[in-house]
PDB file of C-alpha atoms in Angstrom:
ATOM      1  CA  UNK A   1      -0.272   0.399   0.362  1.00 63.00           C
ATOM      2  CA  UNK A   2       0.995   3.469  -0.447  1.00 76.00           C
ATOM      3  CA  UNK A   3      -0.749   6.148   1.646  1.00 81.00           C
ATOM      4  CA  UNK A   4      -1.199   9.644   0.298  1.00 81.00           C
ATOM      5  CA  UNK A   5      -2.751  12.933   1.204  1.00 81.00           C
ATOM      6  CA  UNK A   6      -6.708  12.937   0.878  1.00 79.00           C
ATOM      7  CA  UNK A   7      -9.608  15.184  -0.033  1.00 79.00           C
ATOM      8  CA  UNK A   8      -9.732  16.460   3.688  1.00 80.00           C
ATOM      9  CA  UNK A   9      -6.480  15.139   4.935  1.00 85.00           C
ATOM     10  CA  UNK A  10      -2.813  17.655   3.962  1.00 87.00           C
ATOM     11  CA  UNK A  11       0.363  14.283   4.222  1.00 86.00           C
ATOM     12  CA  UNK A  12       3.995  15.834   3.559  1.00 88.00           C
ATOM     13  CA  UNK A  13       5.718  13.695   1.934  1.00 89.00           C
ATOM     14  CA  UNK A  14       8.704  12.560   4.847  1.00 92.00           C
ATOM     15  CA  UNK A  15       5.413  11.344   6.571  1.00 93.00           C
ATOM     16  CA  UNK A  16       3.821   9.194   3.911  1.00 93.00           C
ATOM     17  CA  UNK A  17       7.121   7.636   3.895  1.00 94.00           C
ATOM     18  CA  UNK A  18       7.230   6.823   7.214  1.00 95.00           C
ATOM     19  CA  UNK A  19       3.497   5.164   6.833  1.00 95.00           C
ATOM     20  CA  UNK A  20       4.467   2.560   4.316  1.00 94.00           C
ATOM     21  CA  UNK A  21       7.775   1.808   5.339  1.00 95.00           C
ATOM     22  CA  UNK A  22       6.223   1.143   8.945  1.00 95.00           C
ATOM     23  CA  UNK A  23       3.490  -1.108   6.929  1.00 93.00           C
ATOM     24  CA  UNK A  24       6.287  -2.544   4.728  1.00 93.00           C
ATOM     25  CA  UNK A  25       8.295  -3.532   8.165  1.00 94.00           C
ATOM     26  CA  UNK A  26       4.961  -4.736   9.975  1.00 92.00           C
ATOM     27  CA  UNK A  27       5.692  -2.774  13.431  1.00 94.00           C
ATOM     28  CA  UNK A  28       3.357  -0.683  15.186  1.00 95.00           C
ATOM     29  CA  UNK A  29       4.415   3.235  14.167  1.00 97.00           C
ATOM     30  CA  UNK A  30       4.879   5.871  16.866  1.00 97.00           C
ATOM     31  CA  UNK A  31       3.839   9.156  15.689  1.00 96.00           C
ATOM     32  CA  UNK A  32       5.277  11.818  17.978  1.00 95.00           C
ATOM     33  CA  UNK A  33       5.060  15.505  17.427  1.00 89.00           C
ATOM     34  CA  UNK A  34       4.016  19.170  18.385  1.00 86.00           C
ATOM     35  CA  UNK A  35      -0.189  18.964  19.817  1.00 83.00           C
ATOM     36  CA  UNK A  36      -2.393  19.628  16.590  1.00 82.00           C
ATOM     37  CA  UNK A  37       0.095  18.438  13.900  1.00 86.00           C
ATOM     38  CA  UNK A  38      -2.590  15.648  13.174  1.00 88.00           C
ATOM     39  CA  UNK A  39      -1.146  12.767  15.076  1.00 92.00           C
ATOM     40  CA  UNK A  40      -4.181  11.419  15.701  1.00 93.00           C
ATOM     41  CA  UNK A  41      -5.836  12.547  12.705  1.00 91.00           C
ATOM     42  CA  UNK A  42      -3.383  10.953  10.748  1.00 94.00           C
ATOM     43  CA  UNK A  43      -4.516   7.387  11.271  1.00 94.00           C
ATOM     44  CA  UNK A  44      -8.975   8.228  11.084  1.00 94.00           C
ATOM     45  CA  UNK A  45      -7.833   9.223   7.553  1.00 92.00           C
ATOM     46  CA  UNK A  46      -5.519   5.937   6.578  1.00 93.00           C
ATOM     47  CA  UNK A  47      -8.286   3.779   8.359  1.00 94.00           C
ATOM     48  CA  UNK A  48     -10.566   5.890   5.887  1.00 91.00           C
ATOM     49  CA  UNK A  49      -8.232   6.235   2.499  1.00 89.00           C
ATOM     50  CA  UNK A  50      -8.827   2.104   2.881  1.00 90.00           C
ATOM     51  CA  UNK A  51     -12.226   1.868   3.628  1.00 92.00           C
ATOM     52  CA  UNK A  52     -11.521  -0.180   6.918  1.00 95.00           C
ATOM     53  CA  UNK A  53     -12.216  -0.189  10.860  1.00 96.00           C
ATOM     54  CA  UNK A  54     -10.846   2.413  12.638  1.00 97.00           C
ATOM     55  CA  UNK A  55     -10.034   0.559  16.539  1.00 97.00           C
ATOM     56  CA  UNK A  56      -9.360   4.162  18.259  1.00 97.00           C
ATOM     57  CA  UNK A  57      -7.725   3.118  21.995  1.00 96.00           C
ATOM     58  CA  UNK A  58      -7.857   6.355  24.493  1.00 96.00           C
ATOM     59  CA  UNK A  59      -4.430   6.459  27.041  1.00 96.00           C
ATOM     60  CA  UNK A  60      -5.980   8.100  30.069  1.00 94.00           C
ATOM     61  CA  UNK A  61      -3.363   7.985  33.632  1.00 92.00           C
ATOM     62  CA  UNK A  62      -5.419   4.775  35.189  1.00 93.00           C
ATOM     63  CA  UNK A  63      -5.215   3.096  31.647  1.00 94.00           C
ATOM     64  CA  UNK A  64      -3.909  -0.788  31.856  1.00 93.00           C
ATOM     65  CA  UNK A  65      -2.560  -2.809  29.833  1.00 93.00           C
ATOM     66  CA  UNK A  66      -4.384  -5.291  30.574  1.00 93.00           C
ATOM     67  CA  UNK A  67      -7.405  -3.108  29.145  1.00 94.00           C
ATOM     68  CA  UNK A  68      -6.268  -3.625  26.130  1.00 95.00           C
ATOM     69  CA  UNK A  69      -6.758  -7.194  25.752  1.00 95.00           C
ATOM     70  CA  UNK A  70      -9.987  -7.895  27.370  1.00 95.00           C
ATOM     71  CA  UNK A  71     -11.684  -6.815  31.180  1.00 93.00           C
ATOM     72  CA  UNK A  72     -12.887  -9.851  33.009  1.00 92.00           C
ATOM     73  CA  UNK A  73     -16.163  -8.245  35.030  1.00 87.00           C
ATOM     74  CA  UNK A  74     -16.221 -10.916  37.735  1.00 85.00           C
ATOM     75  CA  UNK A  75     -18.615  -8.184  40.028  1.00 88.00           C
ATOM     76  CA  UNK A  76     -21.745  -8.980  37.758  1.00 86.00           C
ATOM     77  CA  UNK A  77     -20.468 -12.960  37.497  1.00 81.00           C
ATOM     78  CA  UNK A  78     -21.174 -12.770  41.052  1.00 88.00           C
ATOM     79  CA  UNK A  79     -24.479 -10.455  41.047  1.00 87.00           C
ATOM     80  CA  UNK A  80     -25.693 -13.379  38.352  1.00 79.00           C
ATOM     81  CA  UNK A  81     -24.733 -15.608  40.255  1.00 84.00           C
ATOM     82  CA  UNK A  82     -26.746 -14.197  43.602  1.00 81.00           C
ATOM     83  CA  UNK A  83     -29.627 -14.323  41.538  1.00 85.00           C
ATOM     84  CA  UNK A  84     -29.408 -17.557  39.770  1.00 80.00           C
ATOM     85  CA  UNK A  85     -28.417 -16.884  36.827  1.00 82.00           C
ATOM     86  CA  UNK A  86     -28.181 -19.491  34.335  1.00 79.00           C
ATOM     87  CA  UNK A  87     -24.887 -17.674  32.866  1.00 82.00           C
ATOM     88  CA  UNK A  88     -22.411 -18.215  35.694  1.00 83.00           C
ATOM     89  CA  UNK A  89     -21.585 -21.427  34.541  1.00 83.00           C
ATOM     90  CA  UNK A  90     -20.245 -20.188  31.224  1.00 81.00           C
ATOM     91  CA  UNK A  91     -17.276 -17.511  32.206  1.00 87.00           C
ATOM     92  CA  UNK A  92     -17.329 -16.121  28.792  1.00 88.00           C
ATOM     93  CA  UNK A  93     -19.944 -14.051  29.301  1.00 88.00           C
ATOM     94  CA  UNK A  94     -18.164 -11.936  31.875  1.00 89.00           C
ATOM     95  CA  UNK A  95     -15.630 -11.364  28.673  1.00 93.00           C
ATOM     96  CA  UNK A  96     -15.213  -7.903  27.367  1.00 95.00           C
ATOM     97  CA  UNK A  97     -12.425  -7.767  24.174  1.00 95.00           C
ATOM     98  CA  UNK A  98     -10.443  -5.158  24.432  1.00 96.00           C
ATOM     99  CA  UNK A  99      -9.219  -3.349  21.466  1.00 96.00           C
ATOM    100  CA  UNK A 100      -6.068  -5.456  20.553  1.00 96.00           C
ATOM    101  CA  UNK A 101      -9.092  -8.180  20.692  1.00 96.00           C
ATOM    102  CA  UNK A 102     -11.308  -6.305  18.648  1.00 97.00           C
ATOM    103  CA  UNK A 103      -8.655  -5.915  15.970  1.00 96.00           C
ATOM    104  CA  UNK A 104      -6.592  -9.439  16.244  1.00 96.00           C
ATOM    105  CA  UNK A 105     -10.382 -10.583  15.547  1.00 95.00           C
ATOM    106  CA  UNK A 106     -11.147  -8.407  12.908  1.00 95.00           C
ATOM    107  CA  UNK A 107     -12.399  -9.735   9.896  1.00 93.00           C
ATOM    108  CA  UNK A 108     -10.462  -7.098   7.422  1.00 94.00           C
ATOM    109  CA  UNK A 109      -7.516  -5.770   8.649  1.00 95.00           C
ATOM    110  CA  UNK A 110      -7.522  -2.861  10.379  1.00 96.00           C
ATOM    111  CA  UNK A 111      -6.209   0.421  12.269  1.00 97.00           C
ATOM    112  CA  UNK A 112      -5.282   0.041  15.365  1.00 97.00           C
ATOM    113  CA  UNK A 113      -4.717   3.494  17.382  1.00 97.00           C
ATOM    114  CA  UNK A 114      -2.749   3.456  20.558  1.00 97.00           C
ATOM    115  CA  UNK A 115      -3.086   7.611  21.320  1.00 96.00           C
ATOM    116  CA  UNK A 116      -1.223   9.585  23.891  1.00 94.00           C
ATOM    117  CA  UNK A 117       0.915   6.414  24.493  1.00 94.00           C
ATOM    118  CA  UNK A 118       3.023   8.224  27.201  1.00 92.00           C
ATOM    119  CA  UNK A 119      -0.913   9.281  29.198  1.00 92.00           C
ATOM    120  CA  UNK A 120      -0.105   5.465  31.103  1.00 91.00           C
ATOM    121  CA  UNK A 121       1.430   4.780  33.619  1.00 89.00           C
ATOM    122  CA  UNK A 122       5.955   4.583  33.050  1.00 86.00           C
ATOM    123  CA  UNK A 123       5.326   0.508  32.577  1.00 88.00           C
ATOM    124  CA  UNK A 124       2.334   0.247  30.611  1.00 91.00           C
ATOM    125  CA  UNK A 125       4.076   0.815  26.861  1.00 90.00           C
ATOM    126  CA  UNK A 126       6.642  -2.558  28.594  1.00 88.00           C
ATOM    127  CA  UNK A 127       3.705  -4.529  28.946  1.00 89.00           C
ATOM    128  CA  UNK A 128       1.763  -4.475  25.040  1.00 88.00           C
ATOM    129  CA  UNK A 129       5.047  -5.611  24.123  1.00 87.00           C
ATOM    130  CA  UNK A 130       4.473  -9.709  24.254  1.00 86.00           C
ATOM    131  CA  UNK A 131       1.178  -8.684  22.421  1.00 90.00           C
ATOM    132  CA  UNK A 132       2.435  -6.438  19.458  1.00 88.00           C
ATOM    133  CA  UNK A 133       5.036  -8.996  19.331  1.00 89.00           C
ATOM    134  CA  UNK A 134       3.794 -11.876  18.810  1.00 90.00           C
ATOM    135  CA  UNK A 135       0.202 -10.517  17.281  1.00 93.00           C
ATOM    136  CA  UNK A 136      -1.509 -12.759  20.060  1.00 94.00           C
ATOM    137  CA  UNK A 137      -1.796 -13.550  23.838  1.00 94.00           C
ATOM    138  CA  UNK A 138      -3.868 -15.991  26.374  1.00 93.00           C
ATOM    139  CA  UNK A 139      -6.830 -15.683  28.206  1.00 94.00           C
ATOM    140  CA  UNK A 140      -7.066 -16.801  31.569  1.00 92.00           C
ATOM    141  CA  UNK A 141     -10.111 -16.686  32.601  1.00 90.00           C
ATOM    142  CA  UNK A 142     -11.375 -19.119  29.326  1.00 91.00           C
ATOM    143  CA  UNK A 143      -7.724 -20.716  28.284  1.00 91.00           C
ATOM    144  CA  UNK A 144      -7.748 -20.051  25.410  1.00 93.00           C
ATOM    145  CA  UNK A 145      -5.604 -17.692  22.451  1.00 95.00           C
ATOM    146  CA  UNK A 146      -6.381 -15.083  20.445  1.00 95.00           C
ATOM    147  CA  UNK A 147      -3.996 -15.032  18.237  1.00 95.00           C
ATOM    148  CA  UNK A 148      -4.089 -12.266  15.198  1.00 93.00           C
ATOM    149  CA  UNK A 149      -6.009 -13.278  11.843  1.00 88.00           C
ATOM    150  CA  UNK A 150      -4.277 -10.110  10.201  1.00 91.00           C
ATOM    151  CA  UNK A 151      -1.870  -8.688  11.570  1.00 93.00           C
ATOM    152  CA  UNK A 152      -3.694  -4.365  11.918  1.00 95.00           C
ATOM    153  CA  UNK A 153      -2.017  -1.591  11.362  1.00 96.00           C
ATOM    154  CA  UNK A 154      -0.855   0.186  14.880  1.00 96.00           C
ATOM    155  CA  UNK A 155      -0.336   3.403  14.958  1.00 97.00           C
ATOM    156  CA  UNK A 156       0.808   4.840  18.379  1.00 97.00           C
ATOM    157  CA  UNK A 157       0.677   8.582  19.411  1.00 96.00           C
ATOM    158  CA  UNK A 158       2.543  10.240  22.011  1.00 94.00           C
ATOM    159  CA  UNK A 159       2.897  14.087  23.279  1.00 89.00           C
ATOM    160  CA  UNK A 160       6.487  13.682  25.161  1.00 85.00           C
ATOM    161  CA  UNK A 161       5.329  14.037  28.660  1.00 82.00           C
ATOM    162  CA  UNK A 162       7.306  11.073  30.403  1.00 84.00           C
ATOM    163  CA  UNK A 163       9.920   9.101  28.124  1.00 88.00           C
ATOM    164  CA  UNK A 164       9.110   5.794  26.194  1.00 91.00           C
ATOM    165  CA  UNK A 165      11.205   2.034  27.175  1.00 91.00           C
ATOM    166  CA  UNK A 166      13.991   1.465  24.670  1.00 92.00           C
ATOM    167  CA  UNK A 167      12.878  -1.960  24.084  1.00 91.00           C
ATOM    168  CA  UNK A 168       9.648  -0.694  23.464  1.00 92.00           C
ATOM    169  CA  UNK A 169      10.146   1.776  20.934  1.00 93.00           C
ATOM    170  CA  UNK A 170      13.174  -0.761  19.599  1.00 93.00           C
ATOM    171  CA  UNK A 171       9.736  -2.518  18.763  1.00 92.00           C
ATOM    172  CA  UNK A 172       8.393   0.795  16.718  1.00 94.00           C
ATOM    173  CA  UNK A 173       9.190   2.619  13.279  1.00 96.00           C
ATOM    174  CA  UNK A 174       9.143   6.347  14.604  1.00 97.00           C
ATOM    175  CA  UNK A 175       8.510   9.088  13.214  1.00 96.00           C
ATOM    176  CA  UNK A 176       7.892  12.703  14.431  1.00 95.00           C
ATOM    177  CA  UNK A 177       5.713  15.183  13.005  1.00 92.00           C
ATOM    178  CA  UNK A 178       7.289  18.774  12.131  1.00 90.00           C
ATOM    179  CA  UNK A 179       5.782  21.515  12.147  1.00 91.00           C
ATOM    180  CA  UNK A 180       4.227  22.443   8.707  1.00 91.00           C
ATOM    181  CA  UNK A 181       5.855  25.189   6.577  1.00 91.00           C
ATOM    182  CA  UNK A 182       4.344  27.839   5.451  1.00 92.00           C
ATOM    183  CA  UNK A 183       3.371  25.924   1.895  1.00 92.00           C
ATOM    184  CA  UNK A 184       2.023  23.422   3.806  1.00 91.00           C
ATOM    185  CA  UNK A 185      -0.050  25.842   5.567  1.00 94.00           C
ATOM    186  CA  UNK A 186      -1.538  27.498   3.162  1.00 95.00           C
ATOM    187  CA  UNK A 187      -2.885  23.336   0.866  1.00 92.00           C
ATOM    188  CA  UNK A 188      -4.519  22.798   4.919  1.00 93.00           C
ATOM    189  CA  UNK A 189      -6.136  26.123   4.823  1.00 95.00           C
ATOM    190  CA  UNK A 190      -7.055  25.441   1.393  1.00 94.00           C
ATOM    191  CA  UNK A 191      -8.616  21.701   2.042  1.00 92.00           C
ATOM    192  CA  UNK A 192     -10.840  23.536   4.646  1.00 92.00           C
ATOM    193  CA  UNK A 193     -11.858  26.651   3.887  1.00 94.00           C
ATOM    194  CA  UNK A 194     -11.750  26.142  -0.154  1.00 92.00           C
ATOM    195  CA  UNK A 195     -12.688  30.013  -1.323  1.00 91.00           C
ATOM    196  CA  UNK A 196     -11.113  31.486   1.557  1.00 94.00           C
ATOM    197  CA  UNK A 197      -9.745  34.474  -0.106  1.00 95.00           C
ATOM    198  CA  UNK A 198      -5.715  34.294  -0.710  1.00 95.00           C
ATOM    199  CA  UNK A 199      -4.974  37.675   0.774  1.00 96.00           C
ATOM    200  CA  UNK A 200      -6.387  37.405   3.854  1.00 96.00           C
ATOM    201  CA  UNK A 201      -3.721  33.479   4.021  1.00 97.00           C
ATOM    202  CA  UNK A 202      -1.083  35.911   3.238  1.00 96.00           C
ATOM    203  CA  UNK A 203      -2.199  37.835   6.423  1.00 96.00           C
ATOM    204  CA  UNK A 204      -3.112  35.794   8.850  1.00 96.00           C
ATOM    205  CA  UNK A 205      -0.473  33.165   7.887  1.00 97.00           C
ATOM    206  CA  UNK A 206       2.536  36.254   8.171  1.00 95.00           C
ATOM    207  CA  UNK A 207       0.807  37.235  11.607  1.00 95.00           C
ATOM    208  CA  UNK A 208       0.732  33.316  12.786  1.00 96.00           C
ATOM    209  CA  UNK A 209       3.637  33.127  12.663  1.00 95.00           C
ATOM    210  CA  UNK A 210       4.571  35.699  14.399  1.00 94.00           C
ATOM    211  CA  UNK A 211       2.941  34.837  17.336  1.00 95.00           C
ATOM    212  CA  UNK A 212       4.894  31.611  17.135  1.00 94.00           C
ATOM    213  CA  UNK A 213       8.355  33.310  16.583  1.00 93.00           C
ATOM    214  CA  UNK A 214       6.979  34.922  20.290  1.00 92.00           C
ATOM    215  CA  UNK A 215       9.705  34.502  22.903  1.00 88.00           C
ATOM    216  CA  UNK A 216       8.432  32.519  26.129  1.00 88.00           C
ATOM    217  CA  UNK A 217       5.432  31.379  24.988  1.00 92.00           C
ATOM    218  CA  UNK A 218       3.963  28.538  27.214  1.00 92.00           C
ATOM    219  CA  UNK A 219       2.337  27.591  24.126  1.00 91.00           C
ATOM    220  CA  UNK A 220       2.931  27.850  20.330  1.00 93.00           C
ATOM    221  CA  UNK A 221      -0.577  27.795  18.781  1.00 95.00           C
ATOM    222  CA  UNK A 222      -0.851  24.722  16.547  1.00 92.00           C
ATOM    223  CA  UNK A 223      -2.232  23.671  12.825  1.00 93.00           C
ATOM    224  CA  UNK A 224      -6.243  22.719  14.123  1.00 92.00           C
ATOM    225  CA  UNK A 225      -5.694  26.213  16.314  1.00 95.00           C
ATOM    226  CA  UNK A 226      -4.992  28.453  13.640  1.00 96.00           C
ATOM    227  CA  UNK A 227      -7.801  27.242  11.639  1.00 95.00           C
ATOM    228  CA  UNK A 228     -10.205  27.454  14.368  1.00 96.00           C
ATOM    229  CA  UNK A 229      -9.236  31.001  14.451  1.00 96.00           C
ATOM    230  CA  UNK A 230      -9.847  31.665  10.270  1.00 97.00           C
ATOM    231  CA  UNK A 231     -13.405  30.404  11.309  1.00 96.00           C
ATOM    232  CA  UNK A 232     -13.699  32.707  13.437  1.00 95.00           C
ATOM    233  CA  UNK A 233     -12.157  35.796  10.515  1.00 95.00           C
ATOM    234  CA  UNK A 234     -14.109  34.967   8.155  1.00 95.00           C
ATOM    235  CA  UNK A 235     -18.048  34.992  10.159  1.00 93.00           C
ATOM    236  CA  UNK A 236     -16.611  38.886   9.835  1.00 91.00           C
ATOM    237  CA  UNK A 237     -13.603  38.917   7.345  1.00 92.00           C
ATOM    238  CA  UNK A 238     -11.660  42.485   7.669  1.00 92.00           C
ATOM    239  CA  UNK A 239     -10.504  44.407   4.405  1.00 92.00           C
ATOM    240  CA  UNK A 240      -7.827  42.798   2.448  1.00 91.00           C
ATOM    241  CA  UNK A 241      -4.784  44.568   4.181  1.00 91.00           C
ATOM    242  CA  UNK A 242      -6.248  45.541   7.601  1.00 92.00           C
ATOM    243  CA  UNK A 243      -6.124  42.230   9.466  1.00 93.00           C
ATOM    244  CA  UNK A 244      -3.685  43.626  12.409  1.00 90.00           C
ATOM    245  CA  UNK A 245      -5.928  47.238  12.428  1.00 90.00           C
ATOM    246  CA  UNK A 246      -9.126  44.866  12.509  1.00 91.00           C
ATOM    247  CA  UNK A 247      -7.465  42.732  15.425  1.00 91.00           C
ATOM    248  CA  UNK A 248      -6.365  45.503  17.193  1.00 87.00           C
ATOM    249  CA  UNK A 249      -9.744  46.718  18.597  1.00 83.00           C
ATOM    250  CA  UNK A 250     -10.167  45.881  22.257  1.00 82.00           C
ATOM    251  CA  UNK A 251     -12.929  43.919  21.493  1.00 82.00           C
ATOM    252  CA  UNK A 252     -11.376  41.729  18.632  1.00 86.00           C
ATOM    253  CA  UNK A 253      -8.422  40.709  21.278  1.00 87.00           C
ATOM    254  CA  UNK A 254     -10.353  37.821  22.681  1.00 91.00           C
ATOM    255  CA  UNK A 255     -10.106  36.687  19.221  1.00 93.00           C
ATOM    256  CA  UNK A 256      -6.198  35.590  19.942  1.00 93.00           C
ATOM    257  CA  UNK A 257      -7.918  33.129  22.284  1.00 95.00           C
ATOM    258  CA  UNK A 258      -8.187  31.140  19.354  1.00 95.00           C
ATOM    259  CA  UNK A 259      -5.117  30.701  19.582  1.00 96.00           C
ATOM    260  CA  UNK A 260      -3.144  31.685  22.926  1.00 95.00           C
ATOM    261  CA  UNK A 261      -4.019  29.546  25.992  1.00 94.00           C
ATOM    262  CA  UNK A 262      -2.663  30.386  28.518  1.00 94.00           C
ATOM    263  CA  UNK A 263      -3.518  34.611  30.472  1.00 94.00           C
ATOM    264  CA  UNK A 264       0.677  34.863  30.564  1.00 93.00           C
ATOM    265  CA  UNK A 265       0.788  34.752  27.058  1.00 92.00           C
ATOM    266  CA  UNK A 266      -1.880  37.729  26.255  1.00 92.00           C
ATOM    267  CA  UNK A 267       0.809  40.351  26.964  1.00 91.00           C
ATOM    268  CA  UNK A 268       3.318  38.462  24.731  1.00 90.00           C
ATOM    269  CA  UNK A 269       1.187  39.953  21.563  1.00 89.00           C
ATOM    270  CA  UNK A 270       2.642  43.774  22.022  1.00 86.00           C
ATOM    271  CA  UNK A 271       6.112  42.484  20.631  1.00 83.00           C
ATOM    272  CA  UNK A 272       4.682  41.544  17.396  1.00 84.00           C
ATOM    273  CA  UNK A 273       5.868  43.020  14.433  1.00 70.00           C
ATOM    274  CA  UNK A 274       4.121  46.061  12.747  1.00 67.00           C
ATOM    275  CA  UNK A 275       2.735  45.269   9.140  1.00 56.00           C
TER     276      UNK A 275
END
């Protein structure tokens, strides 16, 4: 297979090659990059381009690797036993397949997204090593072994909140999504707003890039936040060549809230160069 840009998602040549390489090597693709650079969206668009199922496993601080395999509901079994239900004689009634189980048994090769793996405990990635290597796991309660009918395409995202174990990294194909250059940003904007005036795009990108370059920002605005800001601008577009003046209006300055997410960052706007 060869993944490329779609009608709703622009992918760089480097990212396209990384997807193809991970698939060819049959290794999970580990994606890092600034929040908002499209890591999660990549898995969604990959599944859509393949016309296959996306299994999205969103990781939290409390997530355990076992939950990706299956969960045994002992409480429900105990309750049914007290009520005299015949269900209790088959323990399989209380086994709930997790996302890996679903991926292993899917009829069509799915895309499995393990999203924000670095949010979990440091041992979480290591706990998945065997299953990702062998594409199989054992269900102790029933004695069965679940083996992948076909190897799913695994996308793993990380925001670098925690370092990942070396043993885990060795088993992945790694790619860092660089922040898009101006040409790519223009392509992304064109996909989302095909009829937007190019003069507005030019002015907005110039101001956006300057904001990202401001010193000591706690969080630089991302691509998704640029798109949000443009959506607001299109509701009441400024006249050509007047975006900076239009945004300097005291009431409209609150629109910078689409780009800046910390109150400490707003005073930095005074350092913007004049157009």
